[in-house]
Amino acid sequence: MATDVKVPALGESITEGTLAQWLKQPGEAVAADEPIASLETDKVSVEVPSPVAGTMSEQLFKEGDTVEVGAVIARIGAAGEAAAPAAPATGQGQTQVAGAQVNPVGAGENPALREDHAAAPADHADLTLSPAVRRAVLELHVDPSKIQGTGKDGRLTKDDVLAAAKAKDDSPAPVHEPEVKAPAVAPAPAPQPVRAASGERHEERIKMTRLRQTIATRLKDAQNTAALLTTYNDVDMTAVIDARARYKDLFEKKHGIRLGFMGFFVKAVALAARDVPSVNARIEGDEIVYSDFLDVSVAVSAPKGLVVPVIRDADKLSFAEIEKAIAAYGKKAKDGTLTADDMKGGTFTISNGGVFGSLLSSPIINPPQSAVLGMHRIEERPVVRDGQIVARPMMYLALSYDHRLIDGREAVTFLVRVKEAIEDPTRLLIDL
């Protein structure tokens, strides 16, 4: 008897998600608790595990479909049980490559592309490709089953296909000795593949993921609702760099984690927020809500967009605890295992565009928060110290804030407090 696979709880206030990808196809063996599908919600990606071991029997939704919490999306049969005869469920997100699934040649369709597609080995029928990769495979006439994927879980990327096509073009053509045969009627020349004309341009339409739609909506709502303003300053990173160089080995040996720059900035924000509590507050209706705790949302780049997991009670944590929390969130973001609870709440955000090379930017607040601190890249610049022009490792800081709640004087004061703490880290130890 088949076992139903249901959509698990996705987090507080989340009632539905998008079926992003099937990780198992009908007929494939499935282990207990092995992920069979990936769901996308407004905040995170969630893998759906199989409740039992057996064989994927049936898929009840296509990729790209919206599914509600508790809905049955698949069925798992006994080991070795034949799969349901229904057509494989593939949607916009992925396209299955198999000879049996090639559409018949229609008006305007290139027969050469159809022949290449139909020639895909049958034993690779479970290979899944994104639309961009599939188009590259068809246009460049390469066999995807013979390419080693470098994407997540070994999946093919467009760069993998391009590299394989280039390697094929660069390889020398085999030399054959001519054969002597009796005269015969020359066969008609084989049709040559029609290649895209040089300079031909293409467009591709891909539906926005649920996460990207949510990011777009929230950022635009912030611009439409808040009175956004940004104040800037620069900070000399010499003292922090020296402290980090001096103690990083001892720190890692004792705590098992590297000492980074973010820990200093989280501590500096916690110190400055005590003097300027409005940056840690929010507006609800006609009321201002002040928090006696500091939950810092740290912007982390994930494969499908920017996410902001929250470091709880950051003002009470040690450097080691902050660095461990950041490292754990970074790994979960890379693996796609962040949960909705990881990103719930947050009273202040720190975004580090410097890791991507940003020199200066104006970040947008993360509603309902009222402020966000933007860090940028460190570079040596000439500055004046004691009447002398010297080179110092400098970083631009940007504080974007909701001017409805935070006055300019408060914003500047907060940013100066952060600057002072970074330029003299001793302040972090003696609470100045």
Coordinates of C-alpha atoms in Angstrom, one line a residue:
M1 CA 0.0 0.0 0.0
A2 CA 1.4 3.4 -1.0
T3 CA 2.3 6.0 1.6
D4 CA 1.2 9.6 1.2
V5 CA 3.9 12.3 1.3
K6 CA 2.4 15.6 2.6
V7 CA 3.7 19.2 2.7
P8 CA 5.2 19.7 6.2
A9 CA 4.6 22.8 8.3
L10 CA 6.6 25.6 6.7
G11 CA 6.7 28.1 9.6
E12 CA 4.5 30.6 11.4
S13 CA 2.0 32.3 9.1
I14 CA 3.2 30.4 6.0
T15 CA 0.3 28.4 4.6
E16 CA 1.6 27.5 1.1
G17 CA 4.7 27.2 -1.0
T18 CA 5.9 26.6 -4.6
L19 CA 7.1 23.1 -5.6
A20 CA 10.5 24.2 -6.9
Q21 CA 12.0 20.8 -7.9
W22 CA 11.4 17.1 -7.7
L23 CA 14.5 15.5 -6.3
K24 CA 13.2 12.0 -7.0
Q25 CA 11.4 10.7 -10.1
P26 CA 8.8 7.9 -10.4
G27 CA 10.4 4.5 -10.2
E28 CA 13.5 5.6 -8.2
A29 CA 14.3 4.1 -4.9
V30 CA 13.8 6.3 -1.8
A31 CA 15.3 5.9 1.7
A32 CA 13.4 6.9 4.8
D33 CA 13.8 10.6 5.5
E34 CA 15.5 11.2 2.1
P35 CA 14.4 14.4 0.5
I36 CA 12.1 13.8 -2.5
A37 CA 11.2 17.4 -3.4
S38 CA 12.2 21.0 -2.7
L39 CA 9.6 23.7 -1.8
E40 CA 10.1 27.5 -1.9
T41 CA 8.2 29.7 0.5
D42 CA 8.2 33.5 0.9
K43 CA 11.3 33.2 3.1
V44 CA 13.2 29.9 2.7
S45 CA 13.6 26.7 0.7
V46 CA 12.3 23.6 2.4
E47 CA 13.1 20.0 1.5
V48 CA 10.2 17.4 1.8
P49 CA 11.5 14.1 3.2
S50 CA 10.0 10.7 2.5
P51 CA 8.3 9.2 5.6
V52 CA 9.2 5.7 4.6
A53 CA 11.6 3.7 2.5
G54 CA 10.4 2.4 -0.8
T55 CA 10.0 3.5 -4.4
M56 CA 8.6 6.8 -5.7
S57 CA 5.3 5.7 -7.0
E58 CA 3.5 8.9 -8.1
Q59 CA 3.9 12.6 -8.3
L60 CA 0.7 14.6 -7.9
F61 CA 1.9 18.1 -8.7
K62 CA 4.2 19.6 -11.3
E63 CA 7.2 21.8 -10.6
G64 CA 6.1 25.4 -10.3
D65 CA 2.7 24.5 -8.8
T66 CA 1.5 26.1 -5.6
V67 CA 0.9 23.6 -2.8
E68 CA -0.7 24.1 0.6
V69 CA 0.6 22.9 3.9
G70 CA -0.8 19.3 4.5
A71 CA -1.4 18.6 0.8
V72 CA -0.4 15.2 -0.5
I73 CA 2.2 15.8 -3.2
A74 CA 3.5 12.3 -3.8
R75 CA 3.1 8.6 -2.9
I76 CA 5.8 6.1 -1.9
G77 CA 5.2 2.5 -2.8
A78 CA 6.9 -0.7 -1.7
A79 CA 10.5 -1.3 -2.8
G80 CA 10.6 -2.4 -6.4
E81 CA 6.9 -1.4 -7.1
A82 CA 6.3 -0.1 -10.5
A83 CA 5.7 3.6 -10.9
A84 CA 2.3 5.0 -11.9
P85 CA 2.0 5.4 -15.7
A86 CA 1.2 9.1 -15.5
A87 CA 3.6 11.4 -17.4
P88 CA 6.5 12.7 -15.4
A89 CA 5.6 16.0 -13.6
T90 CA 8.0 18.6 -14.9
G91 CA 7.3 22.3 -15.0
Q92 CA 8.9 25.6 -15.6
G93 CA 11.7 25.2 -13.1
Q94 CA 13.2 22.0 -14.6
T95 CA 12.8 20.1 -17.9
Q96 CA 13.4 16.4 -18.2
V97 CA 15.7 15.3 -21.0
A98 CA 14.6 12.0 -22.5
G99 CA 14.0 10.8 -26.1
A100 CA 10.4 9.8 -25.3
Q101 CA 9.5 13.3 -24.2
V102 CA 10.6 15.2 -27.3
N103 CA 7.8 17.1 -28.9
P104 CA 7.1 16.2 -32.6
V105 CA 8.6 18.5 -35.1
G106 CA 6.3 21.3 -35.9
A107 CA 6.2 24.2 -38.2
G108 CA 9.4 26.2 -37.8
E109 CA 11.1 23.7 -35.6
N110 CA 14.7 22.7 -36.4
P111 CA 14.7 18.9 -37.2
A112 CA 18.4 18.8 -36.3
L113 CA 17.7 19.9 -32.8
R114 CA 15.0 17.2 -32.5
E115 CA 17.4 14.5 -33.7
D116 CA 20.1 15.5 -31.2
H117 CA 17.5 15.6 -28.4
A118 CA 16.0 12.2 -29.3
A119 CA 19.5 10.7 -29.3
A120 CA 19.8 11.3 -25.5
P121 CA 20.6 7.9 -23.9
A122 CA 17.5 6.2 -22.3
D123 CA 19.5 5.4 -19.2
H124 CA 19.7 9.1 -18.5
A125 CA 16.0 9.8 -18.5
D126 CA 16.1 11.1 -15.0
L127 CA 18.5 13.9 -15.9
T128 CA 17.0 17.3 -15.2
L129 CA 18.1 20.6 -16.6
S130 CA 17.1 24.2 -16.2
P131 CA 15.6 26.0 -19.2
A132 CA 18.8 27.9 -19.9
V133 CA 20.9 24.8 -19.7
R134 CA 18.5 22.8 -21.8
R135 CA 18.6 25.5 -24.5
A136 CA 22.4 25.4 -24.5
V137 CA 22.4 21.6 -24.8
L138 CA 20.2 21.7 -27.8
E139 CA 21.9 24.6 -29.6
L140 CA 25.5 23.4 -29.0
H141 CA 24.7 19.7 -29.7
V142 CA 26.3 18.1 -26.7
D143 CA 25.3 15.1 -24.7
P144 CA 24.4 16.2 -21.2
S145 CA 24.8 12.7 -19.8
K146 CA 28.6 12.9 -20.6
I147 CA 29.2 16.2 -18.8
Q148 CA 30.2 16.4 -15.1
G149 CA 28.0 18.9 -13.4
T150 CA 29.5 21.5 -11.0
G151 CA 26.2 22.9 -9.6
K152 CA 24.5 21.9 -6.4
D153 CA 24.1 18.1 -6.1
G154 CA 26.1 17.6 -9.3
R155 CA 23.6 19.4 -11.5
L156 CA 24.6 20.9 -14.8
T157 CA 25.1 24.6 -15.2
K158 CA 25.2 26.6 -18.4
D159 CA 29.0 27.1 -17.9
D160 CA 29.4 23.3 -17.8
V161 CA 27.7 23.0 -21.2
L162 CA 29.6 25.8 -22.7
A163 CA 32.9 24.3 -21.5
A164 CA 32.0 20.9 -22.9
A165 CA 31.1 22.4 -26.3
K166 CA 34.4 24.3 -26.4
A167 CA 36.3 21.2 -25.6
K168 CA 34.5 19.3 -28.3
D169 CA 35.2 22.0 -30.9
D170 CA 38.9 22.2 -29.8
S171 CA 39.5 18.5 -30.1
P172 CA 41.2 17.4 -33.4
A173 CA 39.0 15.6 -35.8
P174 CA 40.0 11.9 -36.2
V175 CA 41.9 11.0 -39.4
H176 CA 40.5 8.0 -41.3
E177 CA 42.2 6.1 -44.2
P178 CA 40.2 6.2 -47.3
E179 CA 38.4 3.0 -48.3
V180 CA 38.5 1.6 -51.8
K181 CA 35.0 0.6 -52.9
A182 CA 33.4 -0.3 -56.2
P183 CA 31.8 2.6 -58.0
A184 CA 28.3 3.3 -56.7
V185 CA 25.7 5.9 -56.9
A186 CA 26.7 8.7 -54.5
P187 CA 24.2 9.0 -51.7
A188 CA 22.4 12.3 -51.1
P189 CA 24.4 14.5 -48.7
A190 CA 23.3 14.3 -45.1
P191 CA 21.5 17.3 -43.9
Q192 CA 23.8 19.6 -41.9
P193 CA 22.6 21.0 -38.5
V194 CA 21.3 24.6 -38.8
R195 CA 23.3 26.7 -36.5
A196 CA 22.2 30.1 -35.2
A197 CA 23.4 33.0 -37.3
S198 CA 26.3 34.9 -36.0
G199 CA 25.1 37.8 -33.8
E200 CA 21.7 36.4 -33.3
R201 CA 20.2 37.5 -30.0
H202 CA 17.9 35.6 -27.7
E203 CA 15.6 36.4 -24.8
E204 CA 14.5 34.0 -22.0
R205 CA 11.5 34.4 -19.7
I206 CA 11.7 32.7 -16.3
K207 CA 9.0 33.1 -13.7
M208 CA 10.2 34.9 -10.5
T209 CA 10.7 32.6 -7.6
R210 CA 8.5 33.1 -4.6
L211 CA 11.5 34.3 -2.6
R212 CA 12.4 36.9 -5.2
Q213 CA 8.8 38.1 -5.4
T214 CA 8.7 38.6 -1.7
I215 CA 12.1 40.4 -1.6
A216 CA 10.8 42.7 -4.4
T217 CA 7.5 43.4 -2.6
R218 CA 9.1 44.1 0.8
L219 CA 11.8 46.4 -0.6
K220 CA 9.3 48.4 -2.6
D221 CA 6.9 48.6 0.4
A222 CA 9.8 50.0 2.4
Q223 CA 10.4 52.8 -0.1
N224 CA 6.7 53.6 -0.3
T225 CA 6.1 53.6 3.4
A226 CA 9.2 54.8 5.2
A227 CA 10.8 58.2 4.9
L228 CA 14.2 56.8 3.9
L229 CA 17.4 58.8 4.5
T230 CA 21.0 57.7 4.6
T231 CA 24.0 59.2 6.5
Y232 CA 27.6 58.2 5.7
N233 CA 30.9 58.1 7.5
D234 CA 34.2 56.4 7.2
V235 CA 36.1 54.4 9.7
D236 CA 39.8 53.6 10.1
M237 CA 40.1 49.8 10.4
T238 CA 43.7 49.8 11.6
A239 CA 42.9 48.9 15.3
V240 CA 40.5 46.1 14.4
I241 CA 42.9 44.6 11.8
D242 CA 45.8 44.7 14.3
A243 CA 43.7 43.1 17.1
R244 CA 42.4 40.4 14.7
A245 CA 45.9 39.7 13.5
R246 CA 47.3 39.5 17.0
Y247 CA 44.6 37.2 18.5
K248 CA 43.1 35.3 15.6
D249 CA 45.2 32.1 16.2
L250 CA 44.5 32.0 19.9
F251 CA 40.9 32.8 19.3
E252 CA 40.4 30.0 16.8
K253 CA 42.4 27.6 19.0
K254 CA 40.2 28.3 22.0
H255 CA 36.8 28.7 20.4
G256 CA 37.1 26.6 17.2
I257 CA 36.0 29.5 15.0
R258 CA 37.8 32.2 13.1
L259 CA 37.7 35.8 14.4
G260 CA 36.1 38.0 11.7
F261 CA 35.2 41.6 11.4
M262 CA 31.4 41.2 11.8
G263 CA 31.7 40.4 15.5
F264 CA 33.3 43.8 16.1
F265 CA 30.5 45.6 14.2
V266 CA 27.7 43.7 16.0
K267 CA 29.3 44.6 19.4
A268 CA 29.7 48.2 18.2
V269 CA 26.1 48.4 17.1
A270 CA 25.0 47.0 20.5
L271 CA 27.0 49.7 22.3
A272 CA 25.7 52.5 20.1
A273 CA 22.1 51.3 20.4
R274 CA 22.2 51.9 24.2
D275 CA 22.9 55.6 23.5
V276 CA 20.4 55.9 20.6
P277 CA 17.6 53.4 21.3
S278 CA 15.4 54.7 18.5
V279 CA 17.5 52.8 15.9
N280 CA 16.4 49.6 17.6
A281 CA 12.7 50.6 17.6
R282 CA 9.9 50.3 15.1
I283 CA 6.6 52.0 14.2
E284 CA 3.3 50.1 14.6
G285 CA 0.3 52.2 13.7
D286 CA 0.5 55.4 15.7
E287 CA 2.8 53.9 18.4
I288 CA 6.6 53.5 18.7
V289 CA 7.7 50.1 20.0
Y290 CA 11.1 50.1 21.8
S291 CA 12.9 46.8 22.5
D292 CA 15.2 46.2 25.4
F293 CA 16.9 43.5 23.4
L294 CA 18.9 43.6 20.2
D295 CA 18.2 40.9 17.6
V296 CA 20.5 41.6 14.7
S297 CA 19.5 40.5 11.2
V298 CA 22.7 39.7 9.2
A299 CA 22.3 39.8 5.5
V300 CA 23.7 36.6 3.9
S301 CA 23.9 35.8 0.2
A302 CA 22.1 32.5 -0.6
P303 CA 21.9 30.8 -4.1
K304 CA 18.4 32.2 -4.7
G305 CA 18.7 35.6 -3.2
L306 CA 19.6 37.7 -0.1
V307 CA 18.4 36.3 3.2
V308 CA 18.6 37.8 6.7
P309 CA 18.9 35.2 9.5
V310 CA 18.7 36.7 13.0
I311 CA 21.3 36.7 15.8
R312 CA 19.1 36.7 18.9
D313 CA 20.1 38.8 21.9
A314 CA 23.3 39.9 20.1
D315 CA 23.9 42.5 22.8
K316 CA 24.4 39.7 25.4
L317 CA 26.6 37.5 23.3
S318 CA 30.4 37.2 23.3
F319 CA 32.6 37.6 20.2
A320 CA 32.9 33.8 19.9
E321 CA 29.1 33.3 20.2
I322 CA 28.5 35.9 17.5
E323 CA 31.1 34.5 15.1
K324 CA 29.7 30.9 15.6
A325 CA 26.2 32.1 14.9
I326 CA 27.3 33.9 11.8
A327 CA 29.3 30.9 10.5
A328 CA 26.4 28.5 11.2
Y329 CA 23.9 30.7 9.3
G330 CA 26.4 31.1 6.4
K331 CA 26.6 27.4 6.0
K332 CA 22.9 26.9 6.2
A333 CA 22.3 29.6 3.6
K334 CA 24.8 27.9 1.3
D335 CA 23.2 24.5 1.8
G336 CA 19.7 25.9 1.5
T337 CA 18.6 24.7 4.9
L338 CA 17.7 28.0 6.6
T339 CA 14.3 27.8 8.3
A340 CA 11.6 30.4 8.7
D341 CA 12.4 30.6 12.4
D342 CA 16.0 31.5 11.6
M343 CA 14.8 34.7 9.9
K344 CA 11.9 35.5 12.2
G345 CA 12.0 38.9 14.0
G346 CA 15.1 41.1 13.9
T347 CA 15.3 44.6 15.3
F348 CA 18.3 45.9 13.3
T349 CA 20.1 44.8 10.2
I350 CA 23.8 44.8 9.2
S351 CA 24.6 44.3 5.5
N352 CA 28.2 43.7 4.3
G353 CA 28.4 44.6 0.7
G354 CA 32.2 44.8 1.0
V355 CA 32.6 41.0 0.6
F356 CA 31.4 41.5 -3.0
G357 CA 33.7 44.6 -3.6
S358 CA 31.1 47.4 -2.9
L359 CA 32.8 50.7 -2.2
L360 CA 29.7 52.7 -1.1
S361 CA 25.9 52.1 -1.3
S362 CA 22.7 53.2 0.4
P363 CA 21.0 50.1 1.9
I364 CA 17.2 49.8 2.2
I365 CA 15.7 49.1 5.6
N366 CA 14.1 45.7 6.3
P367 CA 10.5 46.4 7.5
P368 CA 9.3 46.7 10.2
Q369 CA 12.8 47.6 11.3
S370 CA 13.8 51.3 11.2
A371 CA 17.5 51.2 10.4
V372 CA 20.2 49.2 8.6
L373 CA 24.0 49.6 8.7
G374 CA 25.9 49.0 5.5
M375 CA 29.5 47.9 5.6
H376 CA 31.8 48.2 2.5
R377 CA 35.1 47.0 1.3
I378 CA 38.3 48.0 3.1
E379 CA 40.9 49.8 1.0
E380 CA 44.0 51.9 1.7
R381 CA 43.4 55.6 1.3
P382 CA 45.4 58.7 2.1
V383 CA 44.3 60.4 5.4
V384 CA 45.8 63.0 7.6
R385 CA 47.0 61.9 11.0
D386 CA 48.9 64.4 13.3
G387 CA 49.4 66.7 10.3
Q388 CA 50.9 64.0 8.1
I389 CA 49.4 62.3 5.1
V390 CA 49.5 58.5 5.7
A391 CA 47.8 55.4 4.2
R392 CA 45.2 53.8 6.3
P393 CA 42.8 50.9 5.7
M394 CA 39.5 52.7 5.5
M395 CA 35.9 51.6 5.1
Y396 CA 32.8 53.6 4.3
L397 CA 29.8 53.1 6.5
A398 CA 26.2 53.9 5.6
L399 CA 23.2 54.1 8.0
S400 CA 19.9 54.1 6.2
Y401 CA 17.0 54.9 8.6
D402 CA 13.3 55.8 8.8
H403 CA 13.2 59.6 9.3
R404 CA 9.7 59.3 10.6
L405 CA 11.2 57.8 13.8
I406 CA 14.9 58.6 13.8
D407 CA 16.1 62.2 13.6
G408 CA 19.2 63.2 11.7
R409 CA 21.0 64.1 15.0
E410 CA 20.3 60.6 16.4
A411 CA 21.4 58.9 13.2
V412 CA 24.7 60.7 13.0
T413 CA 25.3 60.2 16.7
F414 CA 24.7 56.4 16.3
L415 CA 27.0 56.2 13.4
V416 CA 29.7 58.1 15.2
R417 CA 29.4 55.8 18.2
V418 CA 30.0 52.8 15.9
K419 CA 33.0 54.5 14.3
E420 CA 34.5 55.3 17.7
A421 CA 34.1 51.7 18.9
I422 CA 35.7 50.3 15.7
E423 CA 38.6 52.7 15.8
D424 CA 39.2 52.0 19.5
P425 CA 38.0 48.5 20.3
T426 CA 38.9 49.0 24.0
R427 CA 35.6 50.9 24.2
L428 CA 33.8 47.5 23.6
L429 CA 35.4 46.1 26.7
I430 CA 34.8 48.9 29.1
D431 CA 31.4 49.9 27.8
L432 CA 32.2 53.3 26.4

